[in-house]
Amino acid sequence: MDTAQAGILADLPEHARYLEMFAIPGADKASALRKLARLNLGEQFVIGLGPALVRELGLPLAQHRAFTSLTGVGCEIPSTQTDLWIWSRATDPGQAMHAARTCQNLLQEAFYTTHLLDGFLYKTGLDLSGYEDGTENPQGDDAIAAALYAGHDKQLSGSSFVAVQKWKHDLNAMAALSQQDQDNIIGRRQSDNLELANAPAFAHVKRTAQEDFEPEAFLLRRSMPWANETGEGLNFVAFGKSFDAFEAQMRRMVGLDDGIVDGLFRFSRPITGANYWCPPVQNGHLNLSALCLA
Ligand code: HEM
């Protein structure tokens, strides 16, 4: 799918820098975005626009909506929506930083960074809890069907809707549990990643089993661990053809379907949450033709 930002479907990089940015009121956002569109994104960048910005730039994109905060059974899901999201993907931390700075410089007349986070690959793609993350991700054509816009509007073909949540772990709380209790939280065995035959109803993979939703709720998850002076956790990133699958899963995780809360909340909780639309590309450059950038 050559109209999709290549970093969406590519494997996880070894290092990343995530930026979330707000627009400066009254600034010329169109001009800044045109500068950003000069960049060849390759697999190095994935870029998403927030719903208020898209609306201001004149695109009536009905499927785009702000991340909604949720009150679950004993757990809060916050919304920290911003205007722009940049995922800088690299083989080393310096490269991720320099690439992110390139974007910041191109955008500086109209956008400022409100949240910066560095991510990294842990071993072969494990969450910091030690469990493999991404096993049940759709592959090939199924990944395209799950992650990319499926409507008839040609200008939107190749675009994607991404939900981003920074989860903060309590790794000591997880480590204090027996191996069996930890495996029950995820619903898989840490030692060999096998799905537990009798996983409890609160097990994460039971809560989120993609084919158990009506309609089925497939997502392309591209999350990466983070760790800094404020703690550690997972930067959860899920691309969808819309936000419907993510929202259905989130509601079930927090117990709004049946009162059963996902075991993940025993050692982790989200501290941010935002939705972005990732525009299509043309020859590797952001294709902003659907927006009125006059
Ligand atoms: C702390 C945050 C999270 C952690 C550590 C985590 C970890 C995991 C792990 C270890 C698996 C099993 C392997 C796999 O198939 O990837 C998994 C599966 C999955 N997770 Fe998460 N996850 C987190 C948050 C979320 C959120 C917020 C959602 C969606 C709202 C989600 C959706 C899924 C889905 C759809 C699956 C595959 C289920 C299936 O069809 O078998 N996860 N996650």
Short mmCIF file of C-alpha atoms and ligand atoms in Angstrom, two decimals:
data_model
loop_
_atom_site.label_atom_id
_atom_site.label_comp_id
_atom_site.label_asym_id
_atom_site.label_seq_id
_atom_site.Cartn_x
_atom_site.Cartn_y
_atom_site.Cartn_z
CA MET A 1 0.00 0.00 0.00
CA ASP A 2 2.24 2.84 -1.27
CA THR A 3 -0.10 5.61 -0.11
CA ALA A 4 0.30 4.62 3.57
CA GLN A 5 3.06 6.09 5.73
CA ALA A 6 5.61 3.25 5.51
CA GLY A 7 6.44 3.28 9.23
CA ILE A 8 2.91 2.12 10.08
CA LEU A 9 3.29 -1.29 8.49
CA ALA A 10 7.05 -1.67 9.05
CA ASP A 11 8.51 -3.67 11.94
CA LEU A 12 9.31 -1.83 15.15
CA PRO A 13 12.56 0.15 15.08
CA GLU A 14 15.21 -0.29 17.77
CA HIS A 15 14.79 3.27 19.06
CA ALA A 16 12.16 5.96 18.89
CA ARG A 17 11.32 9.46 19.98
CA TYR A 18 7.68 10.45 20.29
CA LEU A 19 6.60 14.08 20.19
CA GLU A 20 3.19 15.47 20.98
CA MET A 21 2.68 19.07 19.94
CA PHE A 22 0.14 21.84 20.36
CA ALA A 23 -0.61 24.45 17.72
CA ILE A 24 0.22 28.05 18.61
CA PRO A 25 -3.02 30.03 18.49
CA GLY A 26 -3.14 32.38 15.50
CA ALA A 27 0.01 30.92 13.93
CA ASP A 28 0.17 29.84 10.30
CA LYS A 29 -0.31 26.10 10.69
CA ALA A 30 -0.81 25.51 6.99
CA SER A 31 2.59 26.98 6.17
CA ALA A 32 4.31 24.88 8.86
CA LEU A 33 2.62 21.70 7.64
CA ARG A 34 3.64 22.44 4.06
CA LYS A 35 7.24 22.60 5.28
CA LEU A 36 6.81 19.28 7.07
CA ALA A 37 5.46 17.80 3.84
CA ARG A 38 8.85 18.49 2.18
CA LEU A 39 10.34 15.69 4.31
CA ASN A 40 10.59 12.26 2.77
CA LEU A 41 9.12 10.20 5.63
CA GLY A 42 10.40 6.78 4.52
CA GLU A 43 10.14 4.43 7.48
CA GLN A 44 11.77 7.07 9.66
CA PHE A 45 8.67 9.06 10.61
CA VAL A 46 5.00 8.48 11.24
CA ILE A 47 2.96 11.65 11.60
CA GLY A 48 -0.57 12.14 12.90
CA LEU A 49 -2.83 15.18 13.13
CA GLY A 50 -5.26 15.81 15.99
CA PRO A 51 -8.99 16.27 15.35
CA ALA A 52 -9.20 19.97 16.18
CA LEU A 53 -6.36 20.77 13.76
CA VAL A 54 -7.93 18.68 10.99
CA ARG A 55 -11.22 20.47 11.51
CA GLU A 56 -9.53 23.88 11.47
CA LEU A 57 -7.81 22.97 8.21
CA GLY A 58 -11.18 22.35 6.62
CA LEU A 59 -11.41 18.57 6.32
CA PRO A 60 -14.79 17.22 7.45
CA LEU A 61 -13.35 13.88 8.56
CA ALA A 62 -16.33 12.33 10.33
CA GLN A 63 -14.35 9.33 11.67
CA HIS A 64 -11.81 11.54 13.46
CA ARG A 65 -12.61 12.32 17.07
CA ALA A 66 -10.73 13.32 20.19
CA PHE A 67 -9.68 10.62 22.63
CA THR A 68 -12.48 10.27 25.16
CA SER A 69 -11.68 9.87 28.83
CA LEU A 70 -13.40 6.90 30.42
CA THR A 71 -14.32 6.03 33.96
CA GLY A 72 -14.16 2.29 34.39
CA VAL A 73 -14.71 0.03 37.37
CA GLY A 74 -11.97 1.32 39.69
CA CYS A 75 -9.83 2.75 36.88
CA GLU A 76 -9.67 6.08 35.10
CA ILE A 77 -8.61 6.42 31.46
CA PRO A 78 -7.41 9.99 30.87
CA SER A 79 -7.55 11.99 27.66
CA THR A 80 -4.59 14.29 26.93
CA GLN A 81 -5.40 15.11 23.30
CA THR A 82 -2.95 17.32 21.40
CA ASP A 83 -2.73 18.62 17.80
CA LEU A 84 0.20 16.75 16.30
CA TRP A 85 1.99 13.45 16.93
CA ILE A 86 5.38 12.50 15.55
CA TRP A 87 6.95 9.06 15.87
CA SER A 88 10.63 9.31 14.98
CA ARG A 89 11.97 5.78 14.31
CA ALA A 90 15.68 4.98 14.25
CA THR A 91 18.45 2.48 14.88
CA ASP A 92 20.03 4.52 17.68
CA PRO A 93 18.84 7.15 20.18
CA GLY A 94 20.90 9.97 18.67
CA GLN A 95 19.41 9.42 15.24
CA ALA A 96 15.88 9.36 16.72
CA MET A 97 16.60 12.64 18.53
CA HIS A 98 18.10 14.40 15.48
CA ALA A 99 15.26 13.28 13.21
CA ALA A 100 12.68 14.52 15.73
CA ARG A 101 14.53 17.86 15.95
CA THR A 102 14.32 18.19 12.17
CA CYS A 103 10.52 18.01 12.47
CA GLN A 104 10.46 20.42 15.42
CA ASN A 105 12.49 22.94 13.42
CA LEU A 106 10.27 22.65 10.34
CA LEU A 107 7.18 23.18 12.50
CA GLN A 108 8.45 25.77 14.96
CA GLU A 109 6.54 28.75 13.56
CA ALA A 110 3.22 27.12 14.45
CA PHE A 111 3.68 24.17 16.84
CA TYR A 112 5.44 23.56 20.16
CA THR A 113 6.26 20.29 21.87
CA THR A 114 4.26 19.53 24.99
CA HIS A 115 5.29 15.91 25.54
CA LEU A 116 8.46 14.10 24.53
CA LEU A 117 9.11 10.42 25.15
CA ASP A 118 11.91 8.09 24.10
CA GLY A 119 11.07 4.47 23.35
CA PHE A 120 13.20 1.41 22.74
CA LEU A 121 12.94 -2.21 21.74
CA TYR A 122 13.34 -4.59 24.71
CA LYS A 123 14.98 -7.86 23.65
CA THR A 124 12.89 -9.32 20.78
CA GLY A 125 9.91 -7.01 21.29
CA LEU A 126 8.92 -7.68 24.88
CA ASP A 127 6.97 -5.45 27.19
CA LEU A 128 9.07 -4.54 30.26
CA SER A 129 6.96 -7.04 32.24
CA GLY A 130 8.78 -9.70 30.21
CA TYR A 131 5.83 -10.73 27.99
CA GLU A 132 6.03 -10.71 24.22
CA ASP A 133 3.86 -7.92 22.81
CA GLY A 134 2.38 -8.08 19.32
CA THR A 135 2.02 -11.86 18.86
CA GLU A 136 -1.59 -11.68 17.66
CA ASN A 137 -1.08 -8.67 15.42
CA PRO A 138 -2.65 -9.15 11.98
CA GLN A 139 -0.05 -9.75 9.24
CA GLY A 140 0.24 -8.89 5.53
CA ASP A 141 -3.10 -8.06 3.89
CA ASP A 142 -4.85 -8.51 7.25
CA ALA A 143 -2.62 -5.80 8.74
CA ILE A 144 -3.56 -3.47 5.87
CA ALA A 145 -7.25 -4.25 6.35
CA ALA A 146 -7.03 -3.60 10.10
CA ALA A 147 -4.88 -0.47 10.04
CA LEU A 148 -5.80 1.55 6.95
CA TYR A 149 -8.83 3.60 5.95
CA ALA A 150 -11.26 1.38 4.06
CA GLY A 151 -13.78 3.90 2.70
CA HIS A 152 -14.34 5.13 -0.85
CA ASP A 153 -12.82 8.61 -0.58
CA LYS A 154 -9.69 8.37 -2.79
CA GLN A 155 -8.03 11.33 -1.04
CA LEU A 156 -8.08 9.37 2.22
CA SER A 157 -6.82 6.07 0.78
CA GLY A 158 -3.77 4.87 2.77
CA SER A 159 -4.52 6.99 5.80
CA SER A 160 -4.88 5.55 9.30
CA PHE A 161 -6.31 6.38 12.72
CA VAL A 162 -3.90 5.92 15.61
CA ALA A 163 -4.63 5.81 19.35
CA VAL A 164 -1.64 6.57 21.58
CA GLN A 165 -1.49 5.95 25.33
CA LYS A 166 1.46 6.16 27.67
CA TRP A 167 1.05 3.40 30.25
CA LYS A 168 3.07 3.57 33.46
CA HIS A 169 3.97 0.23 35.05
CA ASP A 170 4.51 -0.70 38.68
CA LEU A 171 7.12 -3.37 37.96
CA ASN A 172 7.62 -4.10 41.67
CA ALA A 173 3.91 -4.89 42.02
CA MET A 174 4.16 -7.28 39.07
CA ALA A 175 7.37 -8.89 40.38
CA ALA A 176 5.77 -9.46 43.80
CA LEU A 177 3.21 -11.81 42.19
CA SER A 178 3.81 -15.53 41.61
CA GLN A 179 4.69 -16.56 38.05
CA GLN A 180 1.23 -18.16 37.78
CA ASP A 181 -0.50 -14.91 38.82
CA GLN A 182 1.60 -12.91 36.35
CA ASP A 183 0.76 -15.34 33.54
CA ASN A 184 -2.93 -15.09 34.49
CA ILE A 185 -2.82 -11.30 34.16
CA ILE A 186 -1.66 -11.55 30.55
CA GLY A 187 -3.27 -14.90 29.71
CA ARG A 188 -0.04 -16.22 28.25
CA ARG A 189 2.92 -18.09 29.73
CA GLN A 190 5.93 -15.82 30.04
CA SER A 191 8.38 -18.70 29.54
CA ASP A 192 7.20 -19.69 26.05
CA ASN A 193 4.41 -17.21 25.13
CA LEU A 194 1.83 -20.03 24.91
CA GLU A 195 -1.75 -18.89 25.49
CA LEU A 196 -3.14 -20.36 28.74
CA ALA A 197 -5.86 -22.92 28.09
CA ASN A 198 -7.81 -21.84 31.18
CA ALA A 199 -6.97 -18.16 31.41
CA PRO A 200 -9.23 -16.27 33.84
CA ALA A 201 -11.85 -13.88 32.44
CA PHE A 202 -9.76 -10.89 33.57
CA ALA A 203 -6.72 -12.04 31.54
CA HIS A 204 -5.64 -9.31 29.11
CA VAL A 205 -5.83 -11.55 26.02
CA LYS A 206 -9.34 -12.66 27.02
CA ARG A 207 -10.48 -9.04 27.40
CA THR A 208 -9.03 -8.04 24.04
CA ALA A 209 -9.50 -11.21 21.90
CA GLN A 210 -10.05 -9.46 18.59
CA GLU A 211 -12.48 -11.94 17.03
CA ASP A 212 -14.70 -11.97 20.15
CA PHE A 213 -16.11 -8.51 19.36
CA GLU A 214 -19.12 -7.79 17.20
CA PRO A 215 -17.97 -6.56 14.73
CA GLU A 216 -14.47 -8.06 15.08
CA ALA A 217 -12.03 -5.52 16.55
CA PHE A 218 -8.66 -5.97 14.84
CA LEU A 219 -5.86 -3.50 15.55
CA LEU A 220 -2.27 -3.12 14.39
CA ARG A 221 -0.33 -2.59 17.64
CA ARG A 222 3.09 -0.97 17.38
CA SER A 223 3.88 -0.24 21.03
CA MET A 224 7.35 0.30 22.53
CA PRO A 225 8.68 0.35 26.10
CA TRP A 226 9.88 3.57 27.70
CA ALA A 227 11.96 4.24 30.84
CA ASN A 228 13.19 7.53 32.27
CA GLU A 229 13.48 9.44 35.55
CA THR A 230 9.66 9.42 35.95
CA GLY A 231 9.30 5.64 35.81
CA GLU A 232 8.82 3.03 33.11
CA GLY A 233 6.09 1.44 31.04
CA LEU A 234 4.71 0.93 27.55
CA ASN A 235 3.88 3.57 24.98
CA PHE A 236 0.83 1.88 23.50
CA VAL A 237 0.28 2.71 19.82
CA ALA A 238 -2.56 1.12 17.85
CA PHE A 239 -3.38 1.86 14.19
CA GLY A 240 -6.90 1.22 12.95
CA LYS A 241 -9.14 1.80 9.94
CA SER A 242 -11.14 3.83 12.47
CA PHE A 243 -11.09 4.27 16.26
CA ASP A 244 -13.98 1.83 16.72
CA ALA A 245 -11.92 -1.31 17.46
CA PHE A 246 -9.67 0.47 19.96
CA GLU A 247 -12.61 2.04 21.79
CA ALA A 248 -14.52 -1.27 21.95
CA GLN A 249 -11.47 -2.96 23.47
CA MET A 250 -10.82 -0.16 25.94
CA ARG A 251 -14.42 -0.28 27.20
CA ARG A 252 -14.15 -4.02 27.79
CA MET A 253 -10.75 -3.66 29.48
CA VAL A 254 -12.13 -1.21 32.05
CA GLY A 255 -15.15 -3.37 32.84
CA LEU A 256 -17.84 -1.34 31.08
CA ASP A 257 -19.19 -4.42 29.22
CA ASP A 258 -19.47 -6.90 32.06
CA GLY A 259 -17.89 -5.44 35.21
CA ILE A 260 -14.68 -7.47 34.77
CA VAL A 261 -11.56 -5.28 34.74
CA ASP A 262 -8.46 -6.25 32.74
CA GLY A 263 -5.73 -7.79 34.91
CA LEU A 264 -3.25 -5.29 33.41
CA PHE A 265 -4.56 -2.66 35.83
CA ARG A 266 -3.00 -4.66 38.68
CA PHE A 267 0.40 -3.37 37.61
CA SER A 268 -0.13 -0.60 35.05
CA ARG A 269 -2.32 2.36 34.16
CA PRO A 270 -2.52 4.86 31.32
CA ILE A 271 -1.40 8.41 32.07
CA THR A 272 -2.00 9.91 28.61
CA GLY A 273 -4.42 9.24 25.75
CA ALA A 274 -4.79 10.87 22.33
CA ASN A 275 -6.14 10.15 18.84
CA TYR A 276 -4.51 11.20 15.57
CA TRP A 277 -5.23 10.83 11.87
CA CYS A 278 -2.18 9.79 9.86
CA PRO A 279 -2.58 11.31 6.38
CA PRO A 280 -1.64 9.35 3.26
CA VAL A 281 1.67 9.87 1.47
CA GLN A 282 2.63 10.48 -2.14
CA ASN A 283 6.15 9.41 -3.12
CA GLY A 284 6.99 9.22 0.58
CA HIS A 285 5.85 12.79 1.36
CA LEU A 286 2.77 13.69 3.40
CA ASN A 287 -0.13 14.14 1.00
CA LEU A 288 -2.17 16.94 2.51
CA SER A 289 -4.40 17.47 -0.52
CA ALA A 290 -7.50 16.49 1.48
CA LEU A 291 -6.88 19.51 3.73
CA CYS A 292 -7.62 23.09 2.71
CA LEU A 293 -4.13 24.54 3.15
CA ALA A 294 -4.77 27.78 1.26
C1 HEM B 1 0.24 -1.71 29.69
C2 HEM B 1 -0.34 -1.80 28.50
C3 HEM B 1 -0.39 -3.06 27.71
C4 HEM B 1 0.44 -4.14 27.77
C5 HEM B 1 1.68 -4.35 28.63
C6 HEM B 1 -0.06 -5.10 26.82
C7 HEM B 1 0.51 -6.35 26.59
C8 HEM B 1 -0.03 -7.32 25.77
C9 HEM B 1 0.49 -8.65 25.65
C10 HEM B 1 1.72 -9.19 26.36
C11 HEM B 1 -0.31 -9.32 24.77
C12 HEM B 1 -0.19 -10.78 24.32
C13 HEM B 1 0.61 -10.97 23.07
C14 HEM B 1 0.03 -10.30 21.85
O1 HEM B 1 -0.85 -10.84 21.16
O2 HEM B 1 0.46 -9.19 21.60
C15 HEM B 1 -1.34 -8.38 24.34
C16 HEM B 1 -2.34 -8.68 23.44
C17 HEM B 1 -3.26 -7.76 23.01
N1 HEM B 1 -3.45 -6.50 23.47
FE1 HEM B 1 -2.37 -5.57 24.88
N2 HEM B 1 -1.19 -4.60 26.22
C18 HEM B 1 -1.42 -3.35 26.74
C19 HEM B 1 -2.47 -2.50 26.42
C20 HEM B 1 -3.43 -2.77 25.49
C21 HEM B 1 -4.50 -1.87 25.12
C22 HEM B 1 -4.73 -0.49 25.72
C23 HEM B 1 -5.22 -2.49 24.14
C24 HEM B 1 -6.43 -2.01 23.39
C25 HEM B 1 -7.27 -1.09 23.83
C26 HEM B 1 -4.59 -3.77 23.88
C27 HEM B 1 -4.99 -4.65 22.92
C28 HEM B 1 -4.46 -5.92 22.76
C29 HEM B 1 -4.93 -6.86 21.74
C30 HEM B 1 -5.99 -6.60 20.68
C31 HEM B 1 -4.19 -8.02 21.92
C32 HEM B 1 -4.32 -9.32 21.12
C33 HEM B 1 -5.51 -10.09 21.68
C34 HEM B 1 -5.82 -11.32 20.87
O3 HEM B 1 -6.53 -11.20 19.85
O4 HEM B 1 -5.29 -12.40 21.23
N3 HEM B 1 -3.51 -3.90 24.73
N4 HEM B 1 -1.14 -7.18 24.97
#
